[in-house]
Coordinates of C-alpha atoms in Angstrom, one line a residue:
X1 CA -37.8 223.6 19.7
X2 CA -38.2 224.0 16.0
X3 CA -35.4 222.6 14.9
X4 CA -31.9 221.0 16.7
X5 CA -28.7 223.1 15.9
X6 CA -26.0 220.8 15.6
X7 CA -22.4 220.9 15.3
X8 CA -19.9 218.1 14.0
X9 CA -17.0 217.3 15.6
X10 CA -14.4 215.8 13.4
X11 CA -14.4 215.4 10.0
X12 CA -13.5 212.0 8.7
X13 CA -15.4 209.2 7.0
X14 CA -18.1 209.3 9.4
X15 CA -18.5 212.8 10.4
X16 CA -19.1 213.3 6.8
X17 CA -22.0 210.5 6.9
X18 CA -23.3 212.9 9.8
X19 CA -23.2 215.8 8.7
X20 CA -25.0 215.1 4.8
X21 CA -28.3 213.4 7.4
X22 CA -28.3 215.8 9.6
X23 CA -28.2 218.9 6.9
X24 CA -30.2 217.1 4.2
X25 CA -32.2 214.2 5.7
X26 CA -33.7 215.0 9.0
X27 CA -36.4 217.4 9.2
X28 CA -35.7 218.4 13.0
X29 CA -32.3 219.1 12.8
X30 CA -29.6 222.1 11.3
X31 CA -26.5 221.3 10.5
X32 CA -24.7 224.8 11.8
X33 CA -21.2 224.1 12.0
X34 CA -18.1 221.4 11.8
X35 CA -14.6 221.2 13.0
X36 CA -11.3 219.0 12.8
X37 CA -8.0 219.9 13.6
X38 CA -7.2 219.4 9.9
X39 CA -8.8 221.5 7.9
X40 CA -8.3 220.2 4.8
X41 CA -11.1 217.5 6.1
X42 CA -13.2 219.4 7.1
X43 CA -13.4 222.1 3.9
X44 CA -14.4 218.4 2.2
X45 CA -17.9 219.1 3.3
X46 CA -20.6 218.9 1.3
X47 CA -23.1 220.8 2.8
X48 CA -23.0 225.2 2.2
X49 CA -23.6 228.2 4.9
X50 CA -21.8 226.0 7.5
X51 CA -19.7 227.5 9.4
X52 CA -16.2 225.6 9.7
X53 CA -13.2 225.4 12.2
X54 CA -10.1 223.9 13.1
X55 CA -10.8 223.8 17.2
X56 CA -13.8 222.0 18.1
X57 CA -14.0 224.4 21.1
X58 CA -15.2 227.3 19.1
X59 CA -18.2 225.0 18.7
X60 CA -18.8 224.8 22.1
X61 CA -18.4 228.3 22.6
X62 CA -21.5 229.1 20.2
X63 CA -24.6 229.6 21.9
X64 CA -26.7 229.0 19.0
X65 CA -25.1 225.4 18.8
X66 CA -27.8 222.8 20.9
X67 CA -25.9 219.8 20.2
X68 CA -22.7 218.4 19.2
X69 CA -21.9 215.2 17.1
X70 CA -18.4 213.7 18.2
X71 CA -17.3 211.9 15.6
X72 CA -12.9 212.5 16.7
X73 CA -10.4 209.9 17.0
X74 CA -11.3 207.5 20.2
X75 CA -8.4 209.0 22.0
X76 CA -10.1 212.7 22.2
X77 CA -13.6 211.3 23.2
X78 CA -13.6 211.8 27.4
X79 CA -12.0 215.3 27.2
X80 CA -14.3 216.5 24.6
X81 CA -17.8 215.0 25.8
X82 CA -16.8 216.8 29.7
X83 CA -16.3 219.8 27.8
X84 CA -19.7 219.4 25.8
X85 CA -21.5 218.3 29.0
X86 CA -20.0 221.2 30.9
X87 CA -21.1 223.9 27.8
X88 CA -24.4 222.6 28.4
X89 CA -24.6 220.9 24.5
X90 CA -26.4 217.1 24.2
X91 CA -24.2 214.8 23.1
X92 CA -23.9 211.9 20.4
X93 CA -20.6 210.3 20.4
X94 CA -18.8 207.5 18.4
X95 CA -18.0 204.4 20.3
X96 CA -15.9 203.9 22.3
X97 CA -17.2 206.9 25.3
X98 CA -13.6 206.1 26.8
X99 CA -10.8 203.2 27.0
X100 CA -11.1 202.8 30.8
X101 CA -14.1 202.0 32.9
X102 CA -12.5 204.5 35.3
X103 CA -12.8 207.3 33.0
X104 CA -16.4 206.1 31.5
X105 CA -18.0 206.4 34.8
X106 CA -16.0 209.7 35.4
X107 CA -17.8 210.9 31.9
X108 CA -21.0 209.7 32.7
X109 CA -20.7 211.2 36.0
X110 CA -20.5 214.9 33.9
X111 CA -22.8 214.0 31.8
X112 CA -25.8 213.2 34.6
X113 CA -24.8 216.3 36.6
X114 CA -25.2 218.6 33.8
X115 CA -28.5 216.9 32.9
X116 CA -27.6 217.1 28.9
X117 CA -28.6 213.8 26.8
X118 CA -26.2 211.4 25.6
X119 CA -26.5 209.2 23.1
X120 CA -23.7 206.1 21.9
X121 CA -23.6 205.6 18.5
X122 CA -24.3 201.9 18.1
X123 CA -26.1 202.2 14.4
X124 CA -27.3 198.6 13.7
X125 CA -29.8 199.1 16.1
X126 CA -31.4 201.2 13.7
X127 CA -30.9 199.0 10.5
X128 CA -34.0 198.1 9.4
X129 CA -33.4 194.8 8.5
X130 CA -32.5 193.9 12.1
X131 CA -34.9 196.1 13.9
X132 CA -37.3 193.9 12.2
X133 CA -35.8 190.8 13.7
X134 CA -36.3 193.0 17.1
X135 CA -39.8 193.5 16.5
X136 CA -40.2 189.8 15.8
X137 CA -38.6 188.8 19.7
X138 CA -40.9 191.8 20.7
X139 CA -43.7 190.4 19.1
X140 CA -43.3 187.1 20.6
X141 CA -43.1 185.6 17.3
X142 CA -39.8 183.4 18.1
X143 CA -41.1 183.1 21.5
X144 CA -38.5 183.4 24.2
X145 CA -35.1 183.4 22.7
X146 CA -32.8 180.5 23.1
X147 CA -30.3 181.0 20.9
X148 CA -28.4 184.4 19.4
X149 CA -26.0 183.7 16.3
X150 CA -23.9 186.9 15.3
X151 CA -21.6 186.7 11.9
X152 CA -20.1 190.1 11.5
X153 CA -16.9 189.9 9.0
X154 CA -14.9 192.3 7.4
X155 CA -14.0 192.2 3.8
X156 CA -10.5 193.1 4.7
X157 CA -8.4 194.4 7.7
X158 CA -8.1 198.4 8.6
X159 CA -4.4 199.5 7.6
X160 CA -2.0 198.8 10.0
X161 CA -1.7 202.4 11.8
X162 CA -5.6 202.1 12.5
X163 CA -5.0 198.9 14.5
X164 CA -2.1 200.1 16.7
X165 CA -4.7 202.3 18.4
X166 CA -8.3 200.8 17.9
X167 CA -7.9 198.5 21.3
X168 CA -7.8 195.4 19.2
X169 CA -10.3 193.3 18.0
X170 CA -12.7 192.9 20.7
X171 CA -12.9 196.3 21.7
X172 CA -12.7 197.6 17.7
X173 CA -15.4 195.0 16.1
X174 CA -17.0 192.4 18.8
X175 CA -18.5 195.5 21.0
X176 CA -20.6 196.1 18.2
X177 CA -21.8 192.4 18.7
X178 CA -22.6 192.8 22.4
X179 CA -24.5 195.7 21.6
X180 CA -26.9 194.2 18.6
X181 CA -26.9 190.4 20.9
X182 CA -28.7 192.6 23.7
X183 CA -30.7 194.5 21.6
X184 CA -31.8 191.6 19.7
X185 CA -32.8 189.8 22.6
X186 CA -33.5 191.9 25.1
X187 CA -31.6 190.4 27.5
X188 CA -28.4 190.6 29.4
X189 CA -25.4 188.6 28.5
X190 CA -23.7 187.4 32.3
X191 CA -21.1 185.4 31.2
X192 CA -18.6 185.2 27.8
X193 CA -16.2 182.6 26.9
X194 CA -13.5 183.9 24.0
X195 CA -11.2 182.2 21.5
X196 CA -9.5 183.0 18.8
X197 CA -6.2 182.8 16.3
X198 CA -4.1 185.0 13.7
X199 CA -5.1 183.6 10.5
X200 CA -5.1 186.5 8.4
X201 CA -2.2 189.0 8.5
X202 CA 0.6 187.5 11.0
X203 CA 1.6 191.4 11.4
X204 CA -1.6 191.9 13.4
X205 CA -0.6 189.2 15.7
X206 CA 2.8 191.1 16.3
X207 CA 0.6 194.5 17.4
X208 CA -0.8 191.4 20.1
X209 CA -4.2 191.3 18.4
X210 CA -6.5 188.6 17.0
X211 CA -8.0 189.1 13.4
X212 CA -10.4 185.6 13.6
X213 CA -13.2 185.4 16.9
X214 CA -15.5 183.5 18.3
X215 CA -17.3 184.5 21.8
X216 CA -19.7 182.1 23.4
X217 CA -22.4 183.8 25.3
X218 CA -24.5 183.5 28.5
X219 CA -27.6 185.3 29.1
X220 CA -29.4 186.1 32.3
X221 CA -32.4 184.1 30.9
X222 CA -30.7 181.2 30.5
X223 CA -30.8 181.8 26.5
X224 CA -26.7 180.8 24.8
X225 CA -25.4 182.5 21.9
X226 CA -22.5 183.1 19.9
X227 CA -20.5 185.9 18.2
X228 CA -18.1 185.3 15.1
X229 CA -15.6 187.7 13.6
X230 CA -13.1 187.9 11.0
X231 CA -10.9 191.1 10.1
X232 CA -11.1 189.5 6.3
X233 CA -13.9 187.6 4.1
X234 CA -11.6 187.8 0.4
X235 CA -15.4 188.5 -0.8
X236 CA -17.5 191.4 0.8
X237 CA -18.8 192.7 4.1
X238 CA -20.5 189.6 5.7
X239 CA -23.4 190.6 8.1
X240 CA -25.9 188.0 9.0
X241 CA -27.8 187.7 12.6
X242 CA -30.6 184.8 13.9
X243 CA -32.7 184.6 16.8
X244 CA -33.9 181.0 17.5
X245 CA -36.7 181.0 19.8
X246 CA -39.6 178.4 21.3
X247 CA -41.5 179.6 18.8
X248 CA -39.8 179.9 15.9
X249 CA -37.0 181.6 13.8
X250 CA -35.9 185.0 13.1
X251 CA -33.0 185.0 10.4
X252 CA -31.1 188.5 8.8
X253 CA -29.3 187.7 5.9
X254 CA -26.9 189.9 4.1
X255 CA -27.5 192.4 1.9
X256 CA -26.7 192.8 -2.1
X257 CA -27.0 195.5 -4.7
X258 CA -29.8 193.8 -6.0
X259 CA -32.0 190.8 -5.6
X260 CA -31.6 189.1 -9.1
X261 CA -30.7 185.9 -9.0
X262 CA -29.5 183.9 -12.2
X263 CA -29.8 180.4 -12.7
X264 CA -28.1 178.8 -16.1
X265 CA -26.7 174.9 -16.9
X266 CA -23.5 175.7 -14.3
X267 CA -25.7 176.7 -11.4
X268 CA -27.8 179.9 -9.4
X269 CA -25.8 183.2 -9.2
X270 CA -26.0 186.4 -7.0
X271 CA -24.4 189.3 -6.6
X272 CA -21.9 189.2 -3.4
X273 CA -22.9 191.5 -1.0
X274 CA -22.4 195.0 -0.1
X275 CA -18.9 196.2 0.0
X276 CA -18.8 197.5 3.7
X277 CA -20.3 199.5 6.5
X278 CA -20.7 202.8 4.4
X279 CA -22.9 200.5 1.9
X280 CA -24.2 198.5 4.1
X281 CA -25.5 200.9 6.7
X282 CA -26.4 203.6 5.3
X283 CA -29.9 203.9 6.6
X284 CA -28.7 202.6 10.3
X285 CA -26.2 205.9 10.0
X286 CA -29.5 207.8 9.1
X287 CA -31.9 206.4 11.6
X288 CA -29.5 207.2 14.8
X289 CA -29.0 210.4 13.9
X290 CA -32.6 211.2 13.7
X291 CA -33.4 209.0 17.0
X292 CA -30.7 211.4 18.4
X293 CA -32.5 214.9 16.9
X294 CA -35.9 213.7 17.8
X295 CA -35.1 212.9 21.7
X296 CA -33.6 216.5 21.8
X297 CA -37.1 217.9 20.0
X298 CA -39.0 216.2 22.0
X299 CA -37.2 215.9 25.1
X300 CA -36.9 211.8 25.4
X301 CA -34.7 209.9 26.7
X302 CA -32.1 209.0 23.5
X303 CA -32.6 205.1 22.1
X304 CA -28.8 204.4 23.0
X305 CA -27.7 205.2 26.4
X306 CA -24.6 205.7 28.0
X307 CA -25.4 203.1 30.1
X308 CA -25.3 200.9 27.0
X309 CA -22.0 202.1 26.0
X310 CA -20.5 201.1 29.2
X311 CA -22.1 197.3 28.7
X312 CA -20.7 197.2 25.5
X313 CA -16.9 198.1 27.3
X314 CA -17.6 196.0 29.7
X315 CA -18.1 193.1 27.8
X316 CA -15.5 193.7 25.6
X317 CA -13.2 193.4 28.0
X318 CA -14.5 189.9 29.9
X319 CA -14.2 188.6 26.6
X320 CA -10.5 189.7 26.2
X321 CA -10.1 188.7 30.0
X322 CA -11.5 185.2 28.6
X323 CA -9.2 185.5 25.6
X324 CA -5.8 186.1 28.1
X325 CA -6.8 183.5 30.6
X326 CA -8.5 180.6 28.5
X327 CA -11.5 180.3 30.9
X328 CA -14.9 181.4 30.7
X329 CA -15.7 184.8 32.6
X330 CA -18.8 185.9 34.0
X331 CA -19.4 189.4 33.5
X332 CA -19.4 190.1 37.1
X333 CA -15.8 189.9 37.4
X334 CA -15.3 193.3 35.3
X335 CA -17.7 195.7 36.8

């Protein structure tokens, strides 16, 4: 295959991060087409001789189109990856694949029987400040993991119609946590233990959400961890993850606009860091979306499974299980 043909389905914030890679930045893929149901996002785009549409299903109708990107609203995800599976097109989606492990497994089900490649789109595996920390756990340099610290804080909560529908904070912002804790240490997390308060906006308590987190973690290796979130810093997008191993210490720190530092009579200054994910991430948005074109070139299996995307569910829901019930839960208990 020369190059992937890909189309983009939905239009906002990040399928316009998609669709700029994918038409200017990856070598093995064409951006051919995009759709959202309102057009006014998608005639936003900033790529030309793309064709552009209103029903996503006139993407899946094109036999010149080898792969979809579904970047929709979370609600529209099942239907449209069946549809995709069953039009033969590979698949990246935007987390969540579904809300219900029910429907997950029915998806992944589709998916399998039509034999098309899936991919989750979990893109801090692909940052390369923490695939470094990866490579040093791979490496052995830590040694075998003992301990997993995740800080992943928000500069300030999404607006109030966002969280009515996102599935609340540990389905919205933690899941990404599971995801990178596995990754980073290459292990399974059996057992969670969740607490947490309102300490931010008192209206996201009335939607019956949490906007401050912490999750204890057990992993099948005996290693602990933890996973700390907060829907608002007052200063910038906080992102910080270490591995603490046998051998030694594998630390991520956040990152800035710059690495001056100034020192004067009143003290050592630096920048605060990057405003948020679109900043922070850009590269991580880059790098999935290539690991996704390359696996259809060269007909691998993609980085992120869906397999991984169901762990990710699944553990966001022992840890709001835990949350409800005030008790540790192994993983077990979910499925």
């Amino acid at each position: 295959m020369d190059k992937v043909r890909i189309g983009v389905i939905g239009m906002g914030r990040q399928g316009q991060i998609h669709s700029k890679n994918i038409a200017y930045r990856i070598p093995t893929a064409e951006l051919v087409c995009a759709s959202d149901i309102n057009m006014e996002f998608v005639q936003r785009i900033e790529v030309e001789n793309v064709d552009l549409y209103d029903d996503y299903r006139k993407i899946l109708e094109r036999d010149d189109v080898d792969a979809v990107v579904i970047a929709s609203s979370t609600d529209t995800h099942e239907q449209i990856i069946k549809e995709a599976a069953e039009a033969g097109k590979h698949i990246f989606c935007e987390k969540p694949i579904a809300t219900t492990l029910e429907a997950i497994d029915e998806v992944l089900e589709v998916v399998e029987k039509k034999g098309v490649k899936f991919m989750v789109a979990f893109n801090r595996r692909f940052d390369p400040t923490f695939k470094r920390a990866r490579e040093h756990v791979e490496n052995g340099n830590v040694g075998s993991p003992h301990i997993i610290n995740i800080t992943s804080r928000d500069p300030a909560p999404p607006h109030l119609e966002y969280l009515k529908v996102c599935g609340g904070i540990f389905f919205d912002t933690t899941v990404h946590d599971f995801d990178m804790a596995r990754y980073l240490s290459g292990d399974e997390i059996v057992e969670v233990y969740a607490t947490g308060n309102v300490l931010v906006d008192e209206r996201i308590g009335e939607l019956g959400d949490l906007d401050t987190t912490m999750v204890v973690l057990k992993f099948e290796s005996g290693a602990v961890g933890s996973i700390n979130n907060s829907r608002k810093t007052g200063y910038s997008y906080d992102q910080r993850v270490e591995v603490f191993g046998s051998k030694g210490c594998a630390q991520a720190f956040n990152e800035r606009p710059n690495q001056v530092e100034l020192t004067n009579p009143e003290g050592s200054h630096i920048d605060v860091p990057l405003y948020f994910n679109i900043e922070r991430y850009p590269e991580a948005f880059f790098g999935e979306m290539e690991a996704f074109a390359n696996a259809i070139a060269n007909n691998e299996e993609p980085p992120v499974t869906g397999q991984d995307g169901r762990i990710a569910v699944v553990l966001s829901m022992a840890a709001k299980k835990s949350y409800d019930e005030n008790r540790p839960v192994r993983v077990s208990e979910i499925g």
